[in-house]
CSV table of C-alpha atoms in Angstrom, one decimal:
chain,number,residue,atom,x,y,z
V,266,MET,CA,-10.4,22.1,-29.9
V,267,ARG,CA,-10.0,19.7,-26.9
V,268,ILE,CA,-8.5,21.2,-24.1
V,269,PRO,CA,-6.0,19.0,-22.5
V,270,SER,CA,-7.3,17.4,-19.4
V,271,SER,CA,-4.2,18.5,-17.5
V,272,LEU,CA,-5.3,21.9,-18.0
V,273,LEU,CA,-9.1,21.4,-16.6
V,274,PHE,CA,-7.8,19.3,-13.8
V,275,ALA,CA,-5.2,22.4,-12.7
V,276,ALA,CA,-7.7,25.0,-12.9
V,277,PHE,CA,-9.5,23.4,-10.5
V,278,VAL,CA,-6.6,22.8,-8.5
V,279,PHE,CA,-5.6,26.4,-8.6
V,280,TRP,CA,-9.4,27.3,-7.5
V,281,LEU,CA,-9.4,24.9,-4.7
V,282,LEU,CA,-5.6,26.3,-3.3
V,283,ALA,CA,-6.3,29.7,-3.5
V,284,VAL,CA,-10.1,30.4,-2.6
V,285,PRO,CA,-12.5,27.6,0.1
V,286,MET,CA,-9.0,25.8,1.2
V,287,ASP,CA,-8.5,28.8,3.4
V,288,GLY,CA,-6.6,30.2,0.3
V,289,PRO,CA,-5.0,33.4,0.0
V,290,LEU,CA,-7.9,35.1,-1.6
V,291,LEU,CA,-9.5,34.6,1.6
V,292,ALA,CA,-7.2,35.3,3.8
V,293,GLY,CA,-9.4,37.9,5.8
V,294,ILE,CA,-11.8,35.6,5.9
V,295,GLU,CA,-11.6,33.5,9.2
V,296,GLY,CA,-12.3,29.4,9.0
V,297,ALA,CA,-13.3,29.4,5.8
V,298,GLY,CA,-11.9,25.6,5.4
V,299,ARG,CA,-14.3,24.7,8.2
V,300,ALA,CA,-16.8,26.4,7.1
V,301,PHE,CA,-16.3,25.1,3.5
V,302,LEU,CA,-15.2,21.1,4.0
V,303,PRO,CA,-18.2,19.9,5.8
V,304,ALA,CA,-20.9,20.3,3.5
V,305,HIS,CA,-18.3,19.9,1.2
V,306,VAL,CA,-17.4,16.0,2.2
V,307,LEU,CA,-20.8,15.1,2.7
V,308,SER,CA,-21.9,16.3,-1.0
V,309,LEU,CA,-19.0,14.3,-2.6
V,310,ALA,CA,-19.4,11.1,-0.1
V,311,LEU,CA,-23.2,11.3,-1.5
V,312,ILE,CA,-22.5,11.7,-5.2
V,313,GLY,CA,-20.5,8.5,-5.2
V,314,LEU,CA,-22.5,6.7,-3.5
V,315,TYR,CA,-26.2,7.5,-4.5
V,316,LEU,CA,-25.8,9.8,-7.8
V,317,PRO,CA,-26.4,8.0,-11.1
V,318,PRO,CA,-23.2,8.8,-13.8
V,319,ARG,CA,-26.2,10.2,-16.4
V,320,HIS,CA,-27.2,12.5,-13.6
V,321,PHE,CA,-24.1,13.5,-12.6
V,322,ARG,CA,-23.2,14.5,-16.1
V,323,ALA,CA,-26.3,16.9,-16.2
V,324,LEU,CA,-25.2,18.7,-13.2
V,325,VAL,CA,-22.0,19.4,-14.2
V,326,PRO,CA,-22.2,22.4,-16.4
V,327,VAL,CA,-24.8,23.6,-13.4
V,328,GLY,CA,-22.0,23.5,-11.2
V,329,ALA,CA,-19.3,24.4,-12.5
V,330,THR,CA,-21.4,27.8,-13.4
V,331,LEU,CA,-23.0,28.3,-9.8
V,332,THR,CA,-19.1,27.3,-8.2
V,333,ALA,CA,-17.7,29.9,-10.6
V,334,GLY,CA,-20.3,32.3,-9.2
V,335,LEU,CA,-20.6,32.0,-5.5
V,336,THR,CA,-16.5,32.3,-5.7
V,337,LEU,CA,-17.0,36.0,-8.1
V,338,LEU,CA,-20.0,36.5,-5.1
V,339,ILE,CA,-18.1,36.0,-2.2
V,340,LEU,CA,-15.5,38.7,-3.5
V,341,ILE,CA,-18.3,41.1,-4.3
V,342,ARG,CA,-20.0,40.4,-0.5
V,343,PRO,CA,-17.5,39.4,1.3
V,344,MET,CA,-19.6,40.0,4.7
V,345,PHE,CA,-21.4,37.2,3.7
V,346,ALA,CA,-18.5,34.9,2.7
V,347,ASN,CA,-19.4,32.5,5.2
V,348,TYR,CA,-22.5,31.7,4.5
V,349,LEU,CA,-21.9,31.4,0.6
V,350,LEU,CA,-19.2,28.8,1.6
V,351,LEU,CA,-21.9,26.2,2.4
V,352,PRO,CA,-23.2,26.0,-0.6
V,353,LEU,CA,-19.7,27.0,-2.8
V,354,GLY,CA,-19.2,23.3,-1.3
V,355,PHE,CA,-22.1,21.0,-2.7
V,356,PHE,CA,-21.5,22.7,-6.0
V,357,GLY,CA,-17.6,22.8,-5.7
V,358,ALA,CA,-17.9,19.0,-5.4
V,359,ILE,CA,-19.5,18.1,-8.5
V,360,THR,CA,-16.8,20.4,-10.1
V,361,ALA,CA,-14.0,18.6,-8.0
V,362,ILE,CA,-15.4,15.2,-9.9
V,363,ALA,CA,-16.2,16.3,-13.0
V,364,ALA,CA,-12.7,18.0,-13.4
V,365,CYS,CA,-11.1,14.6,-11.8
V,366,ILE,CA,-13.1,12.8,-14.2
V,367,SER,CA,-11.9,15.1,-17.5
V,368,LEU,CA,-8.3,13.0,-16.5
V,369,THR,CA,-9.7,9.7,-17.9
V,370,ALA,CA,-10.1,11.3,-21.4
V,371,SER,CA,-6.4,11.5,-21.4
V,372,GLU,CA,-3.7,8.9,-23.1
V,373,HIS,CA,-1.5,9.6,-20.1
V,374,PRO,CA,-4.1,9.9,-17.4
V,375,VAL,CA,-1.5,10.2,-13.9
V,376,ARG,CA,1.1,12.1,-16.4
V,377,SER,CA,-2.2,14.7,-16.7
V,378,ALA,CA,-2.4,14.4,-12.8
V,379,ALA,CA,0.8,15.1,-12.0
V,380,ASN,CA,0.8,18.1,-14.8
V,381,GLY,CA,-2.0,19.5,-13.2
V,382,LEU,CA,-1.0,19.4,-9.2
V,383,ILE,CA,2.1,21.3,-10.5
V,384,SER,CA,0.2,23.9,-13.0
V,385,GLY,CA,-2.1,24.5,-9.9
V,386,ASN,CA,0.7,24.9,-7.1
V,387,LEU,CA,2.5,27.0,-9.7
V,388,GLY,CA,0.0,29.4,-9.9
V,389,LEU,CA,-1.0,29.6,-6.4
V,390,PHE,CA,3.0,30.7,-6.1
V,391,PHE,CA,2.4,33.6,-8.7
V,392,LEU,CA,-0.5,34.5,-7.0
V,393,GLY,CA,1.9,34.8,-3.9
V,394,ILE,CA,3.4,37.3,-5.8
V,395,TRP,CA,1.0,39.5,-7.1
V,396,PRO,CA,0.2,42.9,-6.7
V,397,ASP,CA,-2.2,43.8,-3.8
V,398,ALA,CA,-5.5,43.8,-5.7
V,399,ALA,CA,-8.7,41.4,-5.1
V,400,PHE,CA,-10.7,41.3,-8.7
V,401,TRP,CA,-8.2,40.1,-11.2
V,402,PRO,CA,-7.2,37.3,-8.6
V,403,PHE,CA,-10.6,36.2,-7.8
V,404,LEU,CA,-11.3,36.3,-11.5
V,405,LEU,CA,-8.6,34.1,-12.7
V,406,SER,CA,-9.6,31.7,-9.9
V,407,ALA,CA,-13.3,31.6,-11.2
V,408,LEU,CA,-13.4,32.1,-14.5
V,409,PRO,CA,-11.5,28.8,-15.5
V,410,LEU,CA,-14.5,26.7,-13.7
V,411,LEU,CA,-16.5,28.3,-15.8
V,412,ILE,CA,-15.5,27.6,-19.5
V,413,CYS,CA,-12.8,25.0,-18.3
V,414,VAL,CA,-14.8,21.9,-16.9
V,415,PRO,CA,-16.8,20.1,-19.5
V,416,SER,CA,-19.6,17.6,-19.3
V,417,PRO,CA,-17.3,14.0,-18.4
V,418,THR,CA,-18.4,12.0,-21.3
V,419,ALA,CA,-20.4,9.0,-20.8
V,420,SER,CA,-18.7,6.4,-18.4
V,421,HIS,CA,-18.6,2.3,-19.6
V,422,THR,CA,-19.6,-0.3,-17.5
V,423,ALA,CA,-17.3,-2.5,-16.4
V,424,PRO,CA,-16.3,-5.4,-13.4
V,425,SER,CA,-14.3,-3.8,-10.8
V,426,THR,CA,-10.4,-4.4,-11.2
V,427,GLY,CA,-9.6,-3.7,-7.9
V,428,LYS,CA,-11.5,-2.5,-4.2
V,429,LEU,CA,-11.7,0.9,-3.7
V,430,TRP,CA,-11.6,0.4,0.2
V,431,HIS,CA,-8.2,-0.5,0.4
V,432,TYR,CA,-6.6,2.1,0.9
V,433,LEU,CA,-9.3,4.4,1.4
V,434,PRO,CA,-8.6,4.1,5.1
V,435,LEU,CA,-5.0,4.7,5.0
V,436,ILE,CA,-6.0,8.0,3.4
V,437,LEU,CA,-7.7,8.9,5.8
V,438,ILE,CA,-5.4,8.5,8.6
V,439,PHE,CA,-2.8,10.3,6.5
V,440,HIS,CA,-4.8,13.5,6.4
V,441,VAL,CA,-5.9,13.7,9.8
V,442,SER,CA,-2.0,14.0,10.1
V,443,SER,CA,-1.4,16.5,7.3
V,444,GLY,CA,-4.0,18.6,8.7
V,445,LEU,CA,-3.1,18.2,12.5
V,446,MET,CA,-0.1,19.5,11.1
V,447,TYR,CA,-1.2,21.9,9.0
V,448,GLY,CA,-3.4,23.6,11.2
V,449,PHE,CA,-0.8,24.2,14.0
V,450,LEU,CA,2.4,24.4,12.1
V,451,PHE,CA,0.9,27.0,9.2
V,452,PRO,CA,0.2,30.1,11.9
V,453,ALA,CA,3.7,29.2,13.3
V,454,TYR,CA,5.4,28.9,9.4
V,455,GLN,CA,4.1,32.7,8.7
V,456,GLN,CA,6.0,34.1,11.1
V,457,ASP,CA,9.2,32.3,10.3
V,458,VAL,CA,8.9,31.8,6.7
V,459,ALA,CA,12.6,31.8,5.5
V,460,LEU,CA,11.2,32.7,1.7
V,461,PRO,CA,7.2,33.1,0.9
V,462,GLY,CA,6.2,30.4,-1.6
V,463,LEU,CA,9.5,27.9,-1.9
V,464,GLU,CA,6.9,25.2,0.0
V,465,LEU,CA,5.6,24.9,-3.0
V,466,PHE,CA,8.0,23.7,-4.5
V,467,PHE,CA,8.6,21.0,-2.7
V,468,TYR,CA,6.0,19.5,-3.3
V,469,ILE,CA,6.4,19.9,-6.9
V,470,PHE,CA,9.1,18.6,-7.0
V,471,ALA,CA,7.7,15.4,-4.7
V,472,VAL,CA,5.4,15.2,-7.2
V,473,PHE,CA,7.4,14.7,-9.7
V,474,GLY,CA,9.2,12.0,-7.9
V,475,ALA,CA,6.1,10.4,-6.8
V,476,LEU,CA,5.4,9.8,-11.0
V,477,TRP,CA,8.4,8.4,-11.5
V,478,LEU,CA,8.7,6.4,-8.6
V,479,ALA,CA,5.0,4.9,-9.9
V,480,ARG,CA,6.6,3.0,-12.6
V,481,HIS,CA,8.3,0.7,-10.0
V,482,HIS,CA,5.7,0.3,-6.9
V,483,ARG,CA,2.8,2.2,-6.7
V,484,ASP,CA,2.9,1.6,-2.5
V,485,LEU,CA,6.3,3.2,-2.4
V,486,LEU,CA,4.5,6.7,-2.8
V,487,LEU,CA,2.6,6.3,0.8
V,488,ILE,CA,5.8,4.9,2.6
V,489,CYS,CA,7.4,8.2,1.0
V,490,GLY,CA,4.7,10.6,2.4
V,491,ILE,CA,4.5,8.7,5.7
V,492,ILE,CA,8.2,8.9,6.2
V,493,LEU,CA,8.1,13.0,5.1
V,494,ASN,CA,5.1,13.4,7.5
V,495,MET,CA,6.7,11.6,10.6
V,496,THR,CA,9.8,14.1,10.1
V,497,ALA,CA,7.8,16.7,9.5
V,498,PHE,CA,6.7,16.3,13.3
V,499,ALA,CA,10.0,15.5,14.2
V,500,LEU,CA,11.4,18.7,13.8
V,501,LEU,CA,8.3,20.5,14.7
V,502,GLN,CA,9.2,19.2,18.2
V,503,MET,CA,12.1,21.5,17.9
V,504,GLY,CA,10.5,24.9,18.2
V,505,ASN,CA,13.4,27.6,16.2
V,506,VAL,CA,12.5,29.2,12.8
V,507,THR,CA,14.9,27.1,10.8
V,508,THR,CA,12.7,23.6,11.9
V,509,VAL,CA,9.6,25.5,11.3
V,510,ASN,CA,10.3,26.0,7.9
V,511,LEU,CA,12.1,22.4,7.5
V,512,SER,CA,8.7,21.2,9.0
V,513,MET,CA,7.2,23.1,6.5
V,514,TYR,CA,8.8,21.7,3.8
V,515,ALA,CA,9.1,18.2,4.9
V,516,MET,CA,4.9,17.8,5.2
V,517,GLN,CA,4.0,19.7,1.6
V,518,ALA,CA,6.6,17.1,-0.1
V,519,GLY,CA,4.7,14.2,2.0
V,520,ALA,CA,2.1,15.8,0.6
V,521,GLY,CA,2.6,15.3,-2.9
V,522,PHE,CA,3.6,12.1,-3.1
V,523,VAL,CA,0.6,10.8,-1.1
V,524,ASP,CA,-1.8,12.7,-3.7
V,525,LEU,CA,-0.4,11.6,-6.8
V,526,PHE,CA,-0.8,8.2,-5.0
V,527,LEU,CA,-4.4,8.6,-4.6
V,528,LEU,CA,-5.4,10.0,-8.4
V,529,LEU,CA,-3.5,7.0,-9.7
V,530,PHE,CA,-5.6,4.6,-7.5
V,531,LEU,CA,-8.3,6.3,-8.2
V,532,LEU,CA,-7.9,6.8,-11.6
V,533,LYS,CA,-8.1,3.0,-12.6
V,534,PHE,CA,-11.7,2.1,-11.2
V,535,PRO,CA,-14.5,1.3,-14.2
V,536,LYS,CA,-16.9,4.2,-12.1
V,537,PRO,CA,-15.1,6.8,-12.4
V,538,VAL,CA,-18.0,9.1,-10.4
V,539,ARG,CA,-17.9,6.9,-7.3
V,540,ALA,CA,-14.5,6.6,-7.0
V,541,PHE,CA,-13.5,10.0,-7.2
V,542,GLY,CA,-16.8,10.9,-5.0
V,543,LEU,CA,-15.8,8.5,-2.1
V,544,GLY,CA,-11.6,9.2,-2.5
V,545,LEU,CA,-12.4,12.9,-2.3
V,546,ALA,CA,-14.5,12.8,0.4
V,547,THR,CA,-11.8,10.8,2.4
V,548,LEU,CA,-9.1,13.0,1.6
V,549,CYS,CA,-11.2,15.8,2.9
V,550,LEU,CA,-12.8,14.1,5.8
V,551,GLY,CA,-9.2,13.7,6.5
V,552,ILE,CA,-7.8,17.4,6.4
V,553,PHE,CA,-11.0,18.2,8.2
V,554,SER,CA,-10.6,15.8,11.0
V,555,GLY,CA,-6.7,16.6,11.8
V,556,GLN,CA,-7.7,20.8,11.9
V,557,PHE,CA,-10.5,20.0,14.3
V,558,ILE,CA,-8.3,18.1,16.2
V,559,SER,CA,-5.3,20.8,15.8
V,560,GLN,CA,-7.6,23.7,17.0
V,561,GLN,CA,-8.6,21.3,20.8
V,562,LEU,CA,-5.0,21.1,21.5
V,563,GLY,CA,-4.4,24.5,21.7
V,564,ASP,CA,-0.9,25.5,21.6
V,565,LEU,CA,0.2,22.4,22.8
V,566,PRO,CA,3.4,21.2,20.2
V,567,GLN,CA,4.1,18.3,22.2
V,568,GLY,CA,0.6,16.8,22.0
V,569,VAL,CA,0.2,17.5,18.2
V,570,ALA,CA,3.6,16.1,17.5
V,571,MET,CA,2.8,13.0,20.1
V,572,VAL,CA,-0.9,12.5,18.0
V,573,GLY,CA,0.8,13.3,15.1
V,574,ASN,CA,3.1,9.9,15.0
V,575,LEU,CA,0.6,8.1,16.4
V,576,VAL,CA,-1.3,8.4,13.9
V,577,LEU,CA,1.3,8.2,10.9
V,578,ASN,CA,2.2,4.9,12.8
V,579,LEU,CA,-0.9,3.5,11.9
V,580,SER,CA,-0.7,4.7,8.7
V,581,LEU,CA,1.8,2.3,8.0
V,582,LEU,CA,0.4,-0.5,10.4
V,583,SER,CA,-2.5,-0.3,7.8
V,584,LEU,CA,-0.1,0.1,4.9
V,585,TYR,CA,1.6,-3.4,6.4
V,586,PHE,CA,-1.7,-5.0,6.2
V,587,ILE,CA,-2.5,-4.4,3.3
V,588,GLY,CA,0.2,-5.3,2.1
V,589,ARG,CA,-0.2,-8.6,3.1
V,590,LYS,CA,-3.7,-9.1,2.4
V,591,HIS,CA,-2.8,-8.2,-1.2
V,592,HIS,CA,0.3,-10.7,-1.7
V,593,ARG,CA,-1.5,-14.1,0.7
V,594,PRO,CA,-4.0,-14.8,-2.6
V,595,ALA,CA,-0.3,-14.6,-4.5
V,596,ARG,CA,0.8,-17.8,-3.0
V,597,ALA,CA,-1.9,-19.6,-3.3
V,598,HIS,CA,-1.7,-18.9,-7.2
V,599,ALA,CA,-4.9,-16.7,-7.4
V,600,PRO,CA,-5.5,-13.8,-9.6
V,601,THR,CA,-3.7,-10.6,-7.2
V,602,GLU,CA,-4.7,-7.1,-7.7
V,603,ASN,CA,-1.4,-6.4,-9.6
V,604,SER,CA,-1.5,-9.5,-11.8
V,605,THR,CA,-3.3,-11.4,-14.6
V,606,ILE,CA,-3.6,-14.7,-15.3
V,607,ILE,CA,-1.8,-16.5,-17.9
V,608,GLU,CA,-2.0,-20.1,-18.1
V,609,SER,CA,-0.1,-20.6,-21.0
V,610,SER,CA,0.9,-19.2,-24.0
V,611,HIS,CA,-1.9,-20.6,-26.4
V,612,SER,CA,-4.8,-20.3,-23.3
V,613,VAL,CA,-6.8,-17.1,-22.5
V,614,PRO,CA,-6.6,-15.9,-19.2
V,615,THR,CA,-9.8,-16.0,-17.6
V,616,PHE,CA,-11.9,-12.3,-16.8
V,617,THR,CA,-12.8,-12.1,-13.7
V,618,PRO,CA,-13.6,-8.6,-11.3
V,619,GLN,CA,-10.2,-9.3,-9.5
V,620,VAL,CA,-8.2,-9.7,-12.7
V,621,GLN,CA,-6.1,-6.3,-13.4
V,622,LEU,CA,-3.5,-6.2,-15.4
V,623,PRO,CA,0.4,-5.5,-14.2
V,624,GLU,CA,1.1,-2.0,-12.9
V,625,ASN,CA,3.8,-1.3,-15.6
V,626,ILE,CA,1.2,-2.0,-18.0
V,627,ARG,CA,-1.9,-0.4,-16.4
V,628,LEU,CA,0.8,2.6,-16.4
V,629,LEU,CA,1.5,3.0,-20.3
V,630,LEU,CA,-1.8,2.2,-21.2
V,631,SER,CA,-5.3,4.3,-21.1
V,632,GLN,CA,-8.2,3.9,-18.6
V,633,GLN,CA,-10.0,2.4,-22.4
V,634,GLU,CA,-7.0,0.8,-23.2
V,635,CYS,CA,-6.9,-1.5,-20.5
V,636,LEU,CA,-10.4,-1.8,-20.5
V,637,VAL,CA,-10.1,-3.2,-24.4
V,638,LEU,CA,-7.2,-5.0,-23.5
V,639,LEU,CA,-8.8,-6.8,-20.4
V,640,ARG,CA,-11.9,-8.3,-22.7
V,641,SER,CA,-9.5,-9.2,-25.6
V,642,LEU,CA,-7.3,-11.5,-23.1
V,643,ALA,CA,-10.8,-12.8,-21.7
V,644,GLY,CA,-11.1,-13.7,-25.4
V,645,MET,CA,-14.2,-11.8,-26.1
V,646,THR,CA,-14.5,-10.6,-29.9
V,647,TYR,CA,-13.8,-7.0,-31.2
V,648,ARG,CA,-17.6,-7.1,-31.7
V,649,GLU,CA,-18.9,-8.0,-28.5
V,650,THR,CA,-16.3,-5.5,-26.8
V,651,ALA,CA,-17.8,-2.7,-28.8
V,652,ALA,CA,-20.7,-3.6,-27.4
V,653,GLU,CA,-20.4,-3.9,-23.9
V,654,LEU,CA,-18.0,-0.4,-24.1
V,655,THR,CA,-20.9,0.9,-26.2
V,656,ILE,CA,-18.1,2.0,-28.9
V,657,SER,CA,-17.5,1.2,-32.7
V,658,GLU,CA,-15.6,-2.3,-33.5
V,659,SER,CA,-13.5,-0.1,-35.7
V,660,THR,CA,-12.6,2.0,-32.7
V,661,VAL,CA,-11.6,-1.6,-30.9
V,662,LYS,CA,-9.4,-1.7,-33.9
V,663,THR,CA,-8.0,1.3,-33.1
V,664,TYR,CA,-7.1,0.7,-29.8
V,665,MET,CA,-5.8,-2.6,-30.2
V,666,LYS,CA,-3.3,-1.1,-32.6
V,667,ARG,CA,-2.4,1.5,-30.1
V,668,ILE,CA,-1.4,-1.7,-27.4
V,669,HIS,CA,0.2,-3.2,-29.7
V,670,GLU,CA,2.1,-0.1,-30.4
V,671,LYS,CA,2.8,0.9,-26.8
V,672,LEU,CA,4.0,-2.7,-25.9
V,673,GLY,CA,6.1,-3.5,-28.9
V,674,VAL,CA,4.3,-6.3,-29.8
V,675,SER,CA,2.8,-7.4,-33.6
V,676,GLY,CA,0.4,-10.1,-32.4
V,677,ARG,CA,-1.9,-12.4,-29.7
V,678,LYS,CA,0.8,-14.1,-29.4
V,679,GLU,CA,3.4,-11.8,-29.0
V,680,LEU,CA,1.1,-9.6,-26.4
V,681,LEU,CA,0.2,-12.6,-24.1
V,682,ALA,CA,4.4,-13.7,-23.7
V,683,ARG,CA,5.0,-9.9,-23.1
V,684,ILE,CA,2.3,-9.7,-20.1
V,685,ALA,CA,3.8,-12.8,-18.4
V,686,ASN,CA,7.2,-11.7,-18.5
V,687,PHE,CA,5.8,-8.0,-16.7
């Protein structure tokens, strides 16, 4: 029986939040995140840039086993935690990419990603109300990594459907602000918290909202995240107990929107090891940089707010230029990131690396169904598609049948017309 992708991903999210990212299970170890993140960022980037997928697949069982083992070793020998967090950053990078790649096996990857984020944060909430005990929480955070993260299936070579670098600078800038805010705000929030764990539900509600908004326009997720973080910085400057709590709630909600956006963005790339390696490295580098800046500013809330708002305004500026760059080709009637060329109801669109299905269709279909559909639209036969994607011809036919059912069409002519109307 195959374990659901959302459960695999949730196990990783829970471990990440509970242990290495200054989680409650390492509450007695100062600077756990700062010890973990540099090695984690470097490992993610190197895997994404240089490690071939077949070598990565061979490393996954070893990475998951050692990640679980090192986590338990921190429980047994907490005095060596800062030394153990260094190799944990490396092996945790393998586990992180594998957990994200597991989402591609789902019929609805974005929905599975949202369920994983929600379940992982719910697990963290229940951990917060767990009776004082060290062994069982550590065991529950470590063992699911060992039994739930499988070796990912072979990734299929396919032309890129977009540029990975489009949004990564924006993701970096946003998470610098998040790390900056978290490094300064969290200690104050711990002292003045109104309802412990309530901030996690703001994150969860934001993920639900992001899942709904993604059906309309992907960039709305980023806009909501940036506005909420700006709100958090504004509330921080007021400096009383109520606004400290509200600031944390706004920051967590903003993170929920942007986290789902990043997963949605990375899931569309046909080389998942590269996409998730570089995407997660960018996220973690932003958090680490923000925490470092917050340390340098010390107890200067106005300085934190000023730098944070500057960073977030850079985020909005970056998003504006990204949007202009994406829409410029559309005015010249060239293929854009969110469109598929359809010359007429009797012609077949040209398949090029820049062609991509409309956003609404990509959300309805799985990644593999999108790959099959693009080749069908490009005029490839079932046999040619099967050979390129290293699957059987009958599997291609099954995918096309599912595509027709999901889009409510009965043949190629209706399919072309349906895509043209999106």
